[in-house]
Amino acid sequence: MRQPGPSHGGRKVAAVADAIADDAPGTGLRTWTAVVAEVTRRIADGEWRLGGIIPSEAELAAEFGCSRNTVNRALRALADQGILERKRRAGTRVRHLPESRASIGIPVVRHLVERRGARYGHHVLEQRAQEPPDAVAASLGLAAGAEALHVTSLHLSDAAPFALEDRWVSLAAVPAAATTDFSAVSVNEWLVRNVPFSTGEIGLSAGAATAEEAARLGCAAGTPVFVEDRVTRLGDSAITVVRTVFAPGYRMRLTI
Amino acid sequence: MRQPGPSHGGRKVAAVADAIADDAPGTGLRTWTAVVAEVTRRIADGEWRLGGIIPSEAELAAEFGCSRNTVNRALRALADQGILERKRRAGTRVRHLPESRASIGIPVVRHLVERRGARYGHHVLEQRAQEPPDAVAASLGLAAGAEALHVTSLHLSDAAPFALEDRWVSLAAVPAAATTDFSAVSVNEWLVRNVPFSTGEIGLSAGAATAEEAARLGCAAGTPVFVEDRVTRLGDSAITVVRTVFAPGYRMRLTI
DNA sequence: GCGGCGAATATGTTTACACATAATGACGTT
DNA sequence: AACGTCATTATGTGTAAACATATTCGCCGC
């Protein structure tokens, strides 16, 4: 019916000021990225009200002169972004408060250090199986009296202390960890490499360095330090619980 | 050729233990979610090595007995998740270090408070146009001497101080902000409601409360506090710069 | 052996069509 | 008026086919 337009390659959603070839809509929005751009523009310009319903896929396809499939791809992308909200028979609405998402590449500490142009190093301070404190046992879902692998290590940035890591690994979930030596590869990286998929929770807070932490990190006791607590799960079973205390001055960067 | 299988509704990626009806593959992976599940399983079970290349879309489609389109949808979803890596002629690989993403619902402070079951309130401490410090002017991309709207406010959780916010809004980017009174609706919410799309950066750190912050937050000077710095942009122009200091004990929670 | 060029190939995208499914809303019954 | 039922409708998904595009690989000439 109409020769297929030029593909735009594997670009992701963004890129607003693009692809809207003509001023008049209806003359050529034949790629899904162009549809994304046009829909985005209409919302930004207030042509479509926040919270309001927008035309159906079929109507938009007719207006833009492309297939419903293409419109579907575009609207789905915007829905994934949290900009639109779609329900089956109810239609598509512009979300009131777009739920922004910040994404962190999960901090493999080595990368944090190397990204700053420093040389990474790490020492294992302690590595042995022992009975974890109650709070940790609860997080790992262990029975009372069960042991877990306890590894404490210090991450270095050009020989200066960078972060102090206190980790418990569930031997029930990851038996192989018991027989691994973590002085060459850090526990973090070993886990990331050997336990493919995981979910979990991260808690971030500010705390005062304890005397021991201060000694390890080379600062005064009581200095404000950035603390990250993380629980990692594979399916239902918790794999590891980590508490990382960063040396003073650390700043975590996220991108929305 | 083969009647279309039952659709599975708008479910998202996850859901591993699902839809794989039979043990023998090749007997019925006709939905993209089922393909996601099977591919996920093969990686988790080590059938496909980390870093290794996997069969092409066409081969998988043939094996699974579905169309290439369906396989494409599934692999694209996994690539979006960071589990696979795809390049045009090179094929699809299992990523070495799956770049996990933690997603934060952007903290509209009111929601943080209400999620804890407390009543939210806020006071505007100061609101006026003035010349921002150099660092802020640079972040906002303002010329030297240009003014911006400065709003400082205190967020309350059940009448207790929760967070102290120090915000600069670019009047060049958001002229309407100059004539708005933010005692009823917080600046944050007003912006979120009136400036639809935005990107930006967030910095998280631990700091010691200054004397003024301590007074406002009701704690001792020097107490470790959690600090969030955020820059929000619309396209190229920066809209607002915020520094939020949370009362001691605050813990930010993220989900991977 | 090296460099450039063209063929082969895997993914990216669009189309047209079909059917599935969830809400909605209209309608008729009680 | 309240309630249940059913047709309608918008989105969700799958299929087959075609073309677009980026790489890679092998071949050829030097």
Coordinates of N, CA and C in Angstrom, one line a residue, chain B residues 57-232:
Chain B
E57 N 17.5 -15.8 16.2 CA 16.0 -15.7 16.3 C 15.3 -16.7 15.5
A58 N 15.8 -16.9 14.3 CA 15.2 -17.8 13.3 C 15.3 -19.2 13.9
E59 N 16.5 -19.6 14.4 CA 16.7 -21.0 14.9 C 15.7 -21.2 16.1
L60 N 15.7 -20.2 17.0 CA 14.9 -20.4 18.2 C 13.4 -20.5 17.8
A61 N 13.0 -19.7 16.8 CA 11.6 -19.7 16.4 C 11.3 -21.1 15.9
A62 N 12.2 -21.7 15.1 CA 12.0 -23.0 14.5 C 11.9 -24.0 15.7
E63 N 12.8 -23.9 16.7 CA 12.8 -24.9 17.7 C 11.6 -24.8 18.6
F64 N 11.2 -23.6 18.9 CA 10.0 -23.4 19.8 C 8.7 -23.5 19.0
G65 N 8.8 -23.5 17.7 CA 7.5 -23.6 17.0 C 6.7 -22.3 17.1
C66 N 7.3 -21.2 17.1 CA 6.6 -19.9 17.0 C 7.2 -19.0 16.0
S67 N 6.7 -17.9 15.8 CA 7.2 -17.0 14.7 C 8.5 -16.2 15.2
R68 N 9.3 -15.8 14.3 CA 10.5 -15.0 14.7 C 10.1 -13.8 15.5
N69 N 8.9 -13.2 15.1 CA 8.4 -12.1 15.8 C 8.3 -12.3 17.3
T70 N 7.8 -13.4 17.7 CA 7.6 -13.7 19.1 C 8.9 -13.8 19.8
V71 N 9.8 -14.5 19.2 CA 11.2 -14.7 19.7 C 11.8 -13.3 19.9
N72 N 11.6 -12.5 18.9 CA 12.2 -11.1 18.9 C 11.7 -10.3 20.1
R73 N 10.4 -10.4 20.3 CA 9.8 -9.7 21.4 C 10.4 -10.2 22.7
A74 N 10.6 -11.5 22.9 CA 11.1 -12.0 24.1 C 12.6 -11.6 24.3
L75 N 13.4 -11.7 23.3 CA 14.8 -11.4 23.4 C 15.0 -9.9 23.6
R76 N 14.1 -9.1 23.0 CA 14.2 -7.7 23.2 C 13.9 -7.3 24.7
A77 N 12.9 -8.0 25.2 CA 12.6 -7.7 26.6 C 13.8 -8.1 27.5
L78 N 14.4 -9.2 27.2 CA 15.6 -9.6 28.1 C 16.8 -8.7 27.8
A79 N 16.9 -8.2 26.6 CA 18.0 -7.2 26.4 C 17.7 -5.9 27.1
D80 N 16.4 -5.5 27.2 CA 16.1 -4.3 28.0 C 16.4 -4.5 29.4
Q81 N 16.3 -5.7 29.9 CA 16.6 -6.0 31.3 C 18.1 -6.1 31.5
G82 N 18.9 -6.1 30.5 CA 20.3 -6.1 30.7 C 20.8 -7.6 30.7
I83 N 20.0 -8.6 30.5 CA 20.4 -9.9 30.6 C 21.1 -10.4 29.3
L84 N 20.6 -9.9 28.2 CA 21.2 -10.3 26.9 C 21.8 -9.0 26.3
E85 N 22.6 -9.2 25.3 CA 23.2 -8.1 24.6 C 23.1 -8.5 23.1
R86 N 22.5 -7.6 22.3 CA 22.2 -7.9 20.9 C 22.9 -6.9 20.0
K87 N 23.5 -7.5 18.9 CA 24.1 -6.6 17.9 C 23.7 -7.2 16.6
R88 N 23.6 -6.3 15.6 CA 22.9 -6.6 14.4 C 23.4 -7.9 13.7
R89 N 24.5 -7.9 13.2 CA 24.9 -9.1 12.5 C 25.6 -10.1 13.4
A90 N 26.0 -9.6 14.6 CA 26.8 -10.4 15.5 C 26.1 -11.4 16.3
G91 N 24.8 -11.2 16.4 CA 24.0 -12.2 17.2 C 23.7 -11.7 18.6
T92 N 23.2 -12.6 19.4 CA 22.8 -12.3 20.7 C 23.7 -13.1 21.7
R93 N 24.2 -12.4 22.7 CA 25.0 -13.0 23.7 C 24.4 -12.8 25.1
V94 N 24.8 -13.7 26.0 CA 24.4 -13.6 27.4 C 25.4 -12.6 28.0
R95 N 24.9 -11.6 28.7 CA 25.8 -10.6 29.3 C 26.6 -11.2 30.4
H96 N 27.9 -10.8 30.4 CA 28.8 -11.3 31.5 C 28.3 -10.8 32.9
L97 N 28.2 -9.5 33.0 CA 27.8 -9.0 34.3 C 26.4 -8.3 34.1
P98 N 25.4 -9.0 34.3 CA 24.1 -8.4 34.1 C 24.0 -7.1 34.9
E99 N 23.8 -6.0 34.2 CA 23.8 -4.7 34.8 C 22.5 -4.5 35.5
S100 N 22.4 -4.9 36.7 CA 21.1 -4.8 37.4 C 20.7 -3.4 37.6
R101 N 19.5 -3.1 37.5 CA 19.0 -1.8 37.7 C 18.1 -1.7 38.9
A102 N 18.4 -0.8 39.8 CA 17.5 -0.5 40.8 C 16.6 0.6 40.4
S103 N 15.3 0.5 40.7 CA 14.5 1.6 40.3 C 13.9 2.3 41.5
I104 N 14.0 3.6 41.5 CA 13.4 4.4 42.5 C 12.2 5.1 42.0
G105 N 11.1 5.0 42.7 CA 10.0 5.9 42.4 C 10.5 7.2 42.9
I106 N 10.5 8.3 42.1 CA 11.2 9.5 42.5 C 10.5 10.0 43.8
P107 N 11.3 10.3 44.8 CA 10.8 10.6 46.1 C 10.0 12.0 46.1
V108 N 8.8 11.9 45.8 CA 7.9 13.0 46.2 C 7.8 12.9 47.7
V109 N 8.4 13.9 48.4 CA 8.6 13.7 49.9 C 7.2 13.3 50.6
R110 N 6.2 13.9 50.1 CA 4.9 13.7 50.7 C 4.6 12.2 50.7
H111 N 4.9 11.5 49.6 CA 4.6 10.1 49.6 C 5.5 9.3 50.6
L112 N 6.7 9.7 50.7 CA 7.6 9.1 51.7 C 7.0 9.1 53.1
V113 N 6.5 10.3 53.4 CA 5.9 10.4 54.7 C 4.6 9.6 54.9
E114 N 3.8 9.7 53.9 CA 2.5 9.0 54.0 C 2.7 7.5 53.9
R115 N 3.7 7.0 53.3 CA 3.9 5.6 53.2 C 4.2 5.0 54.6
R116 N 4.8 5.9 55.4 CA 5.0 5.5 56.8 C 3.8 5.6 57.7
G117 N 2.7 6.0 57.1 CA 1.5 6.1 57.9 C 1.5 7.4 58.7
A118 N 2.4 8.3 58.4 CA 2.3 9.6 59.2 C 1.6 10.7 58.3
R119 N 1.2 11.7 59.0 CA 0.5 12.8 58.3 C 1.6 13.8 57.8
Y120 N 1.4 14.2 56.6 CA 2.4 15.1 55.9 C 2.0 16.5 56.1
G121 N 3.0 17.4 56.3 CA 2.8 18.8 56.2 C 4.1 19.5 55.8
H122 N 4.0 20.7 55.4 CA 5.2 21.4 55.0 C 5.1 22.9 55.2
H123 N 6.2 23.5 55.6 CA 6.2 25.0 55.7 C 7.2 25.5 54.7
V124 N 6.8 26.6 54.0 CA 7.8 27.3 53.2 C 8.5 28.3 54.1
L125 N 9.8 28.2 54.2 CA 10.6 29.1 55.0 C 10.9 30.4 54.3
E126 N 11.2 30.2 53.1 CA 11.6 31.4 52.3 C 11.2 31.2 50.9
Q127 N 10.8 32.2 50.2 CA 10.5 32.1 48.8 C 10.7 33.4 48.1
R128 N 11.8 33.6 47.3 CA 12.0 34.8 46.6 C 13.0 34.6 45.5
A129 N 12.9 35.5 44.5 CA 13.9 35.5 43.4 C 15.2 36.1 43.9
Q130 N 16.3 35.5 43.6 CA 17.5 36.1 44.0 C 18.6 35.5 43.1
E131 N 19.8 36.1 43.3 CA 20.9 35.6 42.4 C 21.5 34.4 43.1
P132 N 21.6 33.2 42.4 CA 22.1 32.0 43.1 C 23.6 32.0 43.2
P133 N 24.1 31.2 44.1 CA 25.6 31.0 44.1 C 26.1 30.4 42.8
D134 N 27.4 30.6 42.6 CA 28.0 30.2 41.3 C 27.7 28.7 41.0
A135 N 27.8 27.9 41.9 CA 27.7 26.4 41.6 C 26.3 26.2 41.1
V136 N 25.3 26.8 41.8 CA 23.9 26.6 41.3 C 23.7 27.2 40.0
A137 N 24.2 28.4 39.8 CA 24.0 29.1 38.5 C 24.6 28.2 37.4
A138 N 25.7 27.6 37.7 CA 26.4 26.7 36.7 C 25.5 25.5 36.3
S139 N 24.9 24.9 37.4 CA 24.1 23.8 37.2 C 22.8 24.1 36.4
L140 N 22.3 25.3 36.7 CA 21.1 25.7 36.0 C 21.4 26.3 34.6
G141 N 22.7 26.5 34.3 CA 23.0 27.1 33.0 C 22.6 28.6 32.9
L142 N 22.7 29.3 34.0 CA 22.3 30.7 34.0 C 23.5 31.6 33.8
A143 N 23.2 32.7 33.1 CA 24.3 33.7 32.9 C 24.6 34.4 34.3
A144 N 25.8 34.9 34.4 CA 26.2 35.6 35.7 C 25.2 36.7 35.9
G145 N 24.7 36.9 37.1 CA 23.9 38.0 37.5 C 22.4 37.7 37.3
A146 N 22.0 36.6 36.6 CA 20.6 36.3 36.4 C 20.1 35.7 37.7
E147 N 18.8 36.0 37.9 CA 18.1 35.6 39.1 C 17.4 34.2 38.9
A148 N 17.2 33.5 40.0 CA 16.4 32.3 40.0 C 15.5 32.3 41.2
L149 N 14.5 31.5 41.2 CA 13.6 31.4 42.4 C 14.2 30.5 43.4
H150 N 14.3 31.1 44.6 CA 14.9 30.3 45.7 C 13.8 30.0 46.7
V151 N 13.6 28.7 47.0 CA 12.6 28.3 47.9 C 13.2 27.3 48.9
T152 N 13.1 27.7 50.2 CA 13.5 26.7 51.2 C 12.3 26.3 52.0
S153 N 12.2 25.0 52.2 CA 11.0 24.6 53.0 C 11.3 23.4 53.8
L154 N 10.5 23.2 54.8 CA 10.6 22.1 55.8 C 9.5 21.2 55.6
H155 N 9.8 19.9 55.4 CA 8.7 18.9 55.3 C 8.6 18.2 56.7
L156 N 7.3 18.0 57.0 CA 7.0 17.5 58.3 C 6.3 16.1 58.3
S157 N 6.7 15.3 59.2 CA 6.0 14.0 59.4 C 5.3 14.0 60.7
D158 N 4.0 14.2 60.7 CA 3.3 14.3 62.0 C 3.9 15.4 62.9
A159 N 4.1 16.5 62.3 CA 4.6 17.7 63.0 C 6.1 17.6 63.4
A160 N 6.7 16.4 63.2 CA 8.2 16.4 63.5 C 8.9 16.7 62.2
P161 N 10.0 17.4 62.3 CA 10.8 17.7 61.1 C 11.2 16.4 60.3
F162 N 11.0 16.4 59.0 CA 11.4 15.2 58.3 C 12.5 15.5 57.3
A163 N 12.4 16.6 56.6 CA 13.5 16.9 55.6 C 13.5 18.4 55.4
L164 N 14.7 18.9 55.1 CA 14.9 20.3 54.9 C 15.3 20.5 53.4
E165 N 14.5 21.3 52.7 CA 14.7 21.3 51.2 C 15.2 22.7 50.8
D166 N 16.2 22.8 50.0 CA 16.8 24.0 49.6 C 16.8 24.0 48.0
R167 N 15.9 24.8 47.4 CA 15.7 24.6 46.0 C 15.8 25.9 45.2
W168 N 16.4 25.7 44.0 CA 16.5 26.8 43.1 C 15.7 26.4 41.8
V169 N 14.8 27.3 41.4 CA 14.1 27.0 40.1 C 14.5 28.0 39.1
S170 N 14.8 27.5 37.9 CA 15.2 28.4 36.8 C 13.9 29.2 36.3
L171 N 13.9 30.5 36.4 CA 12.8 31.2 35.9 C 12.8 31.3 34.4
A172 N 13.9 31.1 33.8 CA 14.0 31.1 32.4 C 13.3 29.9 31.9
A173 N 13.4 28.7 32.5 CA 12.8 27.5 32.1 C 11.4 27.4 32.5
V174 N 11.0 27.9 33.7 CA 9.7 27.8 34.2 C 9.2 29.2 34.6
P175 N 8.8 30.1 33.7 CA 8.4 31.4 34.1 C 7.2 31.4 35.1
A176 N 6.3 30.5 34.9 CA 5.1 30.4 35.7 C 5.4 30.3 37.2
A177 N 6.5 29.7 37.5 CA 6.9 29.5 38.9 C 7.0 30.8 39.7
A178 N 7.3 31.9 39.0 CA 7.5 33.2 39.7 C 6.3 33.7 40.4
T179 N 5.1 33.3 39.8 CA 3.9 33.9 40.3 C 3.1 32.9 41.1
T180 N 3.7 31.8 41.5 CA 2.9 30.7 42.2 C 3.3 30.8 43.7
D181 N 2.3 30.5 44.5 CA 2.5 30.5 45.9 C 2.6 29.0 46.3
F182 N 3.7 28.6 46.9 CA 4.0 27.2 47.2 C 3.6 26.8 48.6
S183 N 2.8 27.6 49.3 CA 2.5 27.2 50.7 C 1.4 26.1 50.7
A184 N 0.6 26.0 49.6 CA -0.4 25.0 49.6 C 0.1 23.7 49.0
V185 N 0.7 23.8 47.8 CA 1.3 22.7 47.1 C 2.8 22.9 47.1
S186 N 3.5 21.8 47.5 CA 4.9 22.0 47.6 C 5.5 22.2 46.2
V187 N 6.7 22.8 46.1 CA 7.3 23.1 44.8 C 7.5 21.8 44.1
N188 N 8.0 20.8 44.8 CA 8.2 19.5 44.2 C 7.0 19.0 43.4
E189 N 5.9 19.0 44.1 CA 4.6 18.5 43.5 C 4.2 19.4 42.4
W190 N 4.3 20.7 42.6 CA 3.9 21.6 41.5 C 4.7 21.4 40.3
L191 N 6.0 21.2 40.4 CA 6.8 20.9 39.2 C 6.5 19.6 38.6
V192 N 6.3 18.6 39.4 CA 6.0 17.3 38.8 C 4.7 17.4 38.0
R193 N 3.8 18.2 38.5 CA 2.5 18.2 37.9 C 2.5 19.1 36.6
N194 N 3.4 20.1 36.6 CA 3.3 21.0 35.5 C 4.5 20.9 34.5
V195 N 5.5 20.1 34.8 CA 6.5 19.9 33.8 C 6.6 18.4 33.6
P196 N 6.0 18.0 32.6 CA 5.7 16.6 32.4 C 7.0 15.7 32.3
F197 N 7.9 16.0 31.4 CA 9.0 15.1 31.2 C 10.3 15.7 31.7
S198 N 11.0 14.9 32.4 CA 12.3 15.4 32.8 C 13.3 14.3 33.0
T199 N 14.5 14.6 32.9 CA 15.6 13.7 33.2 C 16.4 14.4 34.2
G200 N 17.5 13.8 34.6 CA 18.3 14.5 35.6 C 19.3 13.5 36.2
E201 N 19.9 14.1 37.2 CA 20.9 13.3 38.0 C 20.6 13.4 39.5
I202 N 20.9 12.4 40.2 CA 20.7 12.4 41.7 C 22.0 12.1 42.3
G203 N 22.4 12.8 43.3 CA 23.6 12.5 44.1 C 23.2 12.2 45.5
L204 N 23.7 11.1 46.1 CA 23.3 10.8 47.4 C 24.6 10.7 48.3
S205 N 24.6 11.3 49.4 CA 25.8 11.3 50.2 C 25.4 11.4 51.7
A206 N 26.4 11.3 52.5 CA 26.3 11.5 54.0 C 27.0 12.7 54.4
G207 N 26.4 13.5 55.2 CA 27.1 14.8 55.6 C 26.8 15.0 57.1
A208 N 27.6 16.0 57.6 CA 27.3 16.4 59.0 C 26.4 17.6 59.0
A209 N 25.4 17.6 59.8 CA 24.4 18.7 59.8 C 25.1 20.0 60.2
T210 N 24.8 21.0 59.5 CA 25.3 22.3 59.9 C 24.5 22.8 61.0
A211 N 25.0 23.9 61.6 CA 24.2 24.5 62.8 C 22.8 24.8 62.4
E212 N 22.6 25.4 61.2 CA 21.3 25.9 60.8 C 20.4 24.6 60.5
E213 N 21.0 23.7 59.8 CA 20.2 22.5 59.5 C 19.8 21.8 60.8
A214 N 20.8 21.7 61.7 CA 20.5 21.0 62.9 C 19.3 21.7 63.7
A215 N 19.3 23.0 63.6 CA 18.3 23.8 64.3 C 16.9 23.5 63.7
R216 N 16.9 23.5 62.4 CA 15.6 23.2 61.7 C 15.2 21.8 61.9
L217 N 16.1 20.9 61.9 CA 15.7 19.4 61.9 C 15.6 18.9 63.4
G218 N 16.0 19.8 64.3 CA 15.9 19.4 65.7 C 16.9 18.3 66.1
C219 N 18.1 18.5 65.7 CA 19.1 17.5 66.1 C 20.4 18.3 66.5
A220 N 21.4 17.6 66.9 CA 22.7 18.3 67.3 C 23.5 18.6 66.0
A221 N 24.2 19.7 66.0 CA 25.0 20.1 64.9 C 26.1 19.0 64.7
G222 N 26.4 18.6 63.5 CA 27.4 17.5 63.3 C 26.8 16.1 63.2
T223 N 25.6 16.0 63.6 CA 24.9 14.7 63.4 C 25.0 14.2 62.0
P224 N 25.3 13.0 61.7 CA 25.3 12.5 60.3 C 23.9 12.5 59.8
V225 N 23.8 13.1 58.6 CA 22.4 13.3 57.9 C 22.6 12.8 56.5
F226 N 21.5 12.3 56.0 CA 21.4 11.8 54.6 C 21.1 13.0 53.7
V227 N 21.9 13.2 52.6 CA 21.7 14.3 51.7 C 21.4 13.9 50.3
E228 N 20.4 14.4 49.7 CA 20.1 14.1 48.3 C 20.2 15.4 47.5
D229 N 21.1 15.4 46.5 CA 21.2 16.5 45.6 C 20.6 16.1 44.2
R230 N 19.7 16.9 43.7 CA 19.1 16.5 42.4 C 19.1 17.7 41.5
V231 N 19.4 17.4 40.2 CA 19.3 18.3 39.1 C 18.2 17.8 38.2
T232 N 17.2 18.6 37.8 CA 16.2 18.1 36.9 C 16.3 18.9 35.6

